[in-house]
Short mmCIF file of C-alpha atoms in Angstrom, two decimals:
data_model
loop_
_atom_site.label_atom_id
_atom_site.label_comp_id
_atom_site.label_asym_id
_atom_site.label_seq_id
_atom_site.Cartn_x
_atom_site.Cartn_y
_atom_site.Cartn_z
CA MET A 155 85.98 97.01 75.89
CA LYS A 156 84.07 94.32 77.20
CA ASN A 157 86.05 91.07 77.98
CA LYS A 158 89.19 92.55 75.97
CA TYR A 159 91.58 92.04 78.94
CA LYS A 160 92.82 88.40 79.38
CA LEU A 161 95.13 89.09 82.13
CA ILE A 162 94.75 91.24 85.34
CA CYS A 163 98.04 92.42 87.26
CA LEU A 164 97.42 93.73 90.92
CA ASP A 165 99.98 95.35 93.10
CA LEU A 166 99.47 94.38 96.78
CA ASP A 167 100.20 97.41 99.14
CA GLY A 168 98.03 100.13 98.64
CA THR A 169 96.19 98.42 95.81
CA LEU A 170 94.59 95.00 96.46
CA LEU A 171 95.25 95.39 100.15
CA LYS A 172 93.27 97.88 102.19
CA SER A 173 94.75 100.06 104.91
CA ASN A 174 94.08 97.33 107.21
CA ARG A 175 96.41 95.02 105.06
CA LYS A 176 93.34 92.84 104.14
CA MET A 177 91.71 92.14 100.76
CA ASP A 178 88.28 93.22 100.00
CA HIS A 179 85.99 90.15 99.96
CA SER A 180 83.94 91.32 97.13
CA THR A 181 86.80 92.15 94.80
CA VAL A 182 88.39 88.85 95.57
CA ARG A 183 84.83 86.99 94.68
CA PHE A 184 84.77 88.92 91.35
CA LEU A 185 88.34 87.97 90.48
CA ARG A 186 87.50 84.38 91.15
CA LYS A 187 84.59 84.65 88.83
CA LEU A 188 86.56 86.15 86.11
CA MET A 189 89.09 83.32 86.60
CA LYS A 190 86.32 80.95 85.94
CA GLN A 191 85.63 82.62 82.61
CA GLY A 192 89.31 82.17 81.57
CA VAL A 193 90.89 85.54 82.64
CA HIS A 194 94.17 85.11 84.34
CA VAL A 195 95.04 87.03 87.48
CA ALA A 196 98.60 87.74 88.63
CA ILE A 197 99.69 89.36 92.01
CA THR A 198 102.52 91.81 90.85
CA THR A 199 104.38 93.17 93.85
CA GLY A 200 107.75 94.26 95.27
CA ARG A 201 107.54 91.76 98.15
CA ALA A 202 109.58 88.45 98.43
CA GLY A 203 108.58 85.42 96.54
CA TYR A 204 107.02 83.35 99.45
CA ASP A 205 105.06 86.38 100.36
CA ALA A 206 103.72 87.10 96.98
CA ARG A 207 102.68 83.44 96.57
CA HIS A 208 101.02 83.57 99.91
CA HIS A 209 98.79 86.45 98.79
CA ALA A 210 98.05 85.13 95.41
CA ALA A 211 96.76 81.89 96.95
CA LEU A 212 94.37 83.93 99.01
CA VAL A 213 92.79 84.85 95.72
CA SER A 214 92.69 81.45 94.38
CA ARG A 215 94.55 78.29 93.70
CA GLY A 216 96.10 78.98 90.11
CA THR A 217 96.67 82.68 90.64
CA TYR A 218 100.06 83.72 89.16
CA TYR A 219 102.52 85.92 91.00
CA ILE A 220 105.35 88.23 90.02
CA CYS A 221 107.64 89.00 92.85
CA ALA A 222 110.52 91.40 94.10
CA ASN A 223 109.54 94.04 91.22
CA GLY A 224 109.59 91.57 88.41
CA ALA A 225 112.71 89.39 89.50
CA ALA A 226 110.73 86.11 89.48
CA GLY A 227 107.43 84.71 88.65
CA GLY A 228 105.24 81.70 89.22
CA LYS A 229 101.80 80.10 89.92
CA THR A 230 100.32 79.12 93.20
CA SER A 231 99.43 75.42 91.89
CA GLU A 232 103.11 74.93 90.70
CA HIS A 233 106.29 74.38 92.74
CA THR A 234 108.72 75.68 90.20
CA LEU A 235 109.08 79.17 89.14
CA ILE A 236 108.12 80.10 85.67
CA TYR A 237 111.20 82.29 85.18
CA GLU A 238 113.96 83.83 87.65
CA ASP A 239 116.19 86.85 87.00
CA GLY A 240 118.29 87.44 90.28
CA MET A 241 121.01 89.78 90.85
CA SER A 242 124.69 88.84 89.97
CA THR A 243 127.07 88.01 92.89
CA THR A 244 128.94 91.33 91.85
CA ALA A 245 125.74 93.22 92.11
CA VAL A 246 124.99 91.98 95.55
CA ALA A 247 128.58 92.58 96.69
CA ASN A 248 128.56 96.17 95.40
CA LEU A 249 125.22 96.88 97.02
CA ILE A 250 126.55 95.52 100.45
CA ALA A 251 129.69 97.94 99.98
CA THR A 252 127.57 100.79 99.21
CA ALA A 253 125.38 100.18 102.20
CA ASP A 254 128.48 100.05 104.31
CA GLN A 255 129.63 103.37 103.00
CA LEU A 256 126.32 104.94 103.95
CA GLY A 257 126.07 103.41 107.36
CA ILE A 258 122.87 101.57 106.26
CA LYS A 259 121.92 97.94 106.85
CA PRO A 260 120.65 96.28 103.73
CA VAL A 261 117.82 94.06 103.27
CA PHE A 262 117.88 91.28 100.49
CA TYR A 263 114.96 89.16 99.20
CA SER A 264 115.17 85.74 97.79
CA ASN A 265 112.26 83.62 96.63
CA ASP A 266 112.20 81.85 100.07
CA GLN A 267 113.48 84.50 102.49
CA THR A 268 113.96 88.04 103.53
CA LEU A 269 117.52 88.43 104.69
CA ILE A 270 117.87 91.39 107.23
CA SER A 271 121.05 92.74 108.48
CA GLY A 272 119.65 95.52 110.87
CA LEU A 273 117.78 94.59 113.94
CA LYS A 274 115.40 97.71 113.50
CA ASP A 275 114.60 96.57 110.18
CA TYR A 276 113.89 93.05 111.42
CA ILE A 277 111.63 94.24 114.07
CA MET A 278 109.81 96.33 111.53
CA HIS A 279 109.36 93.44 109.04
CA HIS A 280 108.25 91.34 111.68
CA LEU A 281 105.45 93.80 112.98
CA LEU A 282 104.34 94.30 109.38
CA MET A 283 103.63 90.55 108.61
CA THR A 284 100.16 89.54 108.97
CA ARG A 285 99.48 88.96 112.58
CA GLY A 286 99.33 85.26 113.58
CA ASN A 287 100.80 84.38 110.20
CA SER A 288 103.74 82.03 111.06
CA GLU A 289 104.20 81.05 107.48
CA LEU A 290 105.37 84.52 106.47
CA LYS A 291 107.17 85.17 109.65
CA LYS A 292 109.26 82.06 108.96
CA GLY A 293 110.68 83.82 106.03
CA LEU A 294 112.57 86.28 107.87
CA LYS A 295 116.07 85.78 108.66
CA TYR A 296 118.06 88.04 110.90
CA LEU A 297 121.95 88.15 109.99
CA PRO A 298 123.60 90.95 112.05
CA GLY A 299 126.12 92.84 110.19
CA SER A 300 127.47 92.83 106.77
CA ARG A 301 129.98 90.11 107.38
CA SER A 302 127.19 87.75 108.72
CA LEU A 303 125.08 88.67 105.57
CA ALA A 304 127.81 88.22 103.00
CA LYS A 305 128.84 84.87 104.52
CA ASN A 306 125.26 83.52 104.40
CA LEU A 307 124.88 84.73 100.75
CA ALA A 308 127.95 83.04 99.88
CA LYS A 309 126.69 79.67 101.21
CA SER A 310 123.27 79.96 99.75
CA ASP A 311 122.22 78.31 96.52
CA SER A 312 119.25 80.72 96.06
CA GLN A 313 119.26 83.65 93.89
CA ILE A 314 118.92 87.15 95.35
CA HIS A 315 116.03 88.85 93.76
CA LYS A 316 116.12 92.38 95.19
CA GLY A 317 117.95 94.57 97.69
CA ILE A 318 116.38 97.18 99.87
CA LEU A 319 117.99 100.15 101.62
CA PHE A 320 116.09 102.17 104.05
CA ILE A 321 117.16 105.58 104.20
CA PRO A 322 115.19 108.12 106.36
CA ARG A 323 117.59 111.07 106.41
CA ARG A 324 117.44 113.24 103.43
CA ARG A 325 121.33 114.01 103.57
CA THR A 326 122.07 110.30 103.53
CA ARG A 327 119.60 110.02 100.52
CA PHE A 328 121.69 112.49 98.62
CA ARG A 329 124.80 110.40 99.09
CA ALA A 330 123.02 107.38 98.23
CA GLU A 331 121.96 108.96 94.92
CA ARG A 332 125.62 109.64 93.98
CA LEU A 333 126.87 106.39 94.90
CA LEU A 334 124.14 104.42 93.16
CA SER A 335 124.26 106.59 90.01
CA ASN A 336 127.75 104.88 89.32
CA GLN A 337 126.15 101.48 89.45
CA ILE A 338 124.01 99.41 87.25
CA PHE A 339 120.69 99.00 89.21
CA GLU A 340 117.15 99.46 88.52
CA LYS A 341 115.92 101.69 91.02
CA ALA A 342 112.65 102.68 92.58
CA LEU A 343 112.14 104.95 95.65
CA THR A 344 109.08 104.17 97.29
CA PHE A 345 107.41 105.87 100.64
CA ASN A 346 110.45 108.58 100.11
CA ILE A 347 112.79 106.41 102.10
CA CYS A 348 112.95 103.08 100.60
CA TYR A 349 115.30 102.23 97.62
CA GLU A 350 114.41 99.10 95.95
CA LEU A 351 117.23 97.88 93.85
CA SER A 352 117.41 95.03 91.31
CA SER A 353 119.36 94.31 88.30
CA LYS A 354 119.17 96.66 85.45
CA GLY A 355 115.98 96.18 83.34
CA ILE A 356 114.23 94.07 85.95
CA ASN A 357 111.13 95.80 86.89
CA LYS A 358 107.40 95.00 87.13
CA SER A 359 106.94 95.39 83.19
CA HIS A 360 109.72 93.03 82.79
CA GLY A 361 107.82 90.54 84.94
CA ILE A 362 104.42 91.05 83.10
CA LYS A 363 106.37 90.58 79.82
CA LYS A 364 107.64 87.13 80.90
CA LEU A 365 104.38 86.12 82.09
CA SER A 366 102.49 87.31 79.10
CA GLU A 367 104.95 85.41 76.78
CA TYR A 368 104.27 82.39 78.85
CA LEU A 369 100.63 82.76 78.52
CA GLY A 370 100.50 83.80 74.86
CA ILE A 371 99.00 87.32 75.82
CA GLU A 372 99.69 90.74 74.16
CA PRO A 373 100.46 93.67 76.26
CA GLU A 374 97.39 95.36 75.05
CA GLU A 375 95.30 92.59 76.63
CA ILE A 376 96.38 93.28 80.02
CA ILE A 377 94.95 95.72 82.70
CA ALA A 378 97.10 96.52 85.67
CA PHE A 379 96.36 98.35 89.06
CA GLY A 380 99.10 100.01 91.17
CA ASP A 381 99.85 103.09 93.42
CA SER A 382 103.42 103.63 93.88
CA GLU A 383 106.65 104.41 91.95
CA ASN A 384 107.67 100.82 91.60
CA ASP A 385 104.38 100.45 89.55
CA ARG A 386 105.29 103.11 86.90
CA ASP A 387 106.81 100.65 84.35
CA MET A 388 103.99 98.28 84.73
CA LEU A 389 101.30 100.82 84.25
CA THR A 390 102.78 102.26 81.03
CA PHE A 391 103.59 98.66 79.53
CA VAL A 392 100.05 97.26 79.68
CA GLY A 393 96.94 97.94 77.52
CA MET A 394 95.12 99.60 80.42
CA GLY A 395 97.22 101.16 83.43
CA VAL A 396 95.00 102.10 86.41
CA ALA A 397 96.25 104.24 89.18
CA MET A 398 94.48 103.86 92.54
CA GLY A 399 92.70 107.11 93.97
CA ASN A 400 95.39 106.73 96.80
CA ALA A 401 98.32 106.65 94.48
CA GLU A 402 101.03 109.09 94.25
CA SER A 403 100.17 112.03 92.04
CA ALA A 404 103.04 111.32 89.62
CA ILE A 405 101.63 107.83 89.14
CA LYS A 406 97.99 109.20 88.41
CA GLU A 407 99.67 111.37 85.72
CA ILE A 408 101.06 108.41 83.63
CA ALA A 409 98.00 105.93 84.24
CA ASP A 410 95.31 105.45 81.49
CA ARG A 411 92.62 106.02 84.26
CA VAL A 412 92.47 106.72 88.12
CA ALA A 413 90.30 104.37 90.14
CA ASP A 414 88.74 105.01 93.66
CA THR A 415 90.88 104.18 96.62
CA ASN A 416 92.02 100.73 97.80
CA ASP A 417 89.60 101.28 100.90
CA GLN A 418 86.53 102.13 98.63
CA GLN A 419 86.64 98.84 96.34
CA GLY A 420 88.61 100.79 93.62
CA ILE A 421 89.69 97.69 91.76
CA LEU A 422 86.24 96.16 91.96
CA LYS A 423 84.53 99.20 90.40
CA VAL A 424 86.84 99.33 87.43
CA LEU A 425 86.54 95.65 86.75
CA GLN A 426 82.78 95.73 86.85
CA GLU A 427 82.85 98.33 84.07
CA VAL A 428 85.42 96.53 81.95
CA TYR A 429 84.02 92.90 82.30
CA ASP A 430 80.90 91.45 81.27
CA CYS A 431 80.14 88.58 83.69
CA ASP A 432 76.69 87.60 83.08
#
């Protein structure tokens, strides 16, 4: 099993990032060591492109990134994306209309921005950004109400990668399930309240497939780490899917193995077993 895997795909929240939202220094050093030996590393996240790129660069220049649950991918040392599969204008319009029916303010991700139509969601995103990181906070754009949001989207040349509906109330989630079941979306429910929606067929395994074809790597030569529902397709697509010790039970059940938690160097321990770095 030594050195079999040529690409390492890493989810961010709950995986590469610890509970304090920082990366483990020893894990990053080991990843850099592997990269010097020719192993590719890709941040594979549901976050927007600019956010994914930022965190990929913290690992190393030349790290790859897959953002918005597989909608686009690139490399930190390159300015252009390797691929981009955004939502159609019809899909975006349908999602806005569905959100209006539910009384929910939608959030949309593009490669360069997070477009937020609800004030509470804007404040939440602002607080969740890394403290003092003005680069990430610049990507947040508040567009109050669906009309302002739709008007901005119509003027923009950027593709929309993903839409999000935050639905804390169970009764509203039941209504959302009914409305969304009649539409063509790829859906992942994370944290039990967050509906992550992209074009049908766009998920993290789609992004990994695109990147692996670009690199000339087979799926069985890839190892991936994740903890949440939006990691499911990724973990079953690759040669070794690793669920973190803090992962949801359903994700642990479909993984090839379970690592220690994100706060206990789970990624590092597995990689040290898998790779011979003498």
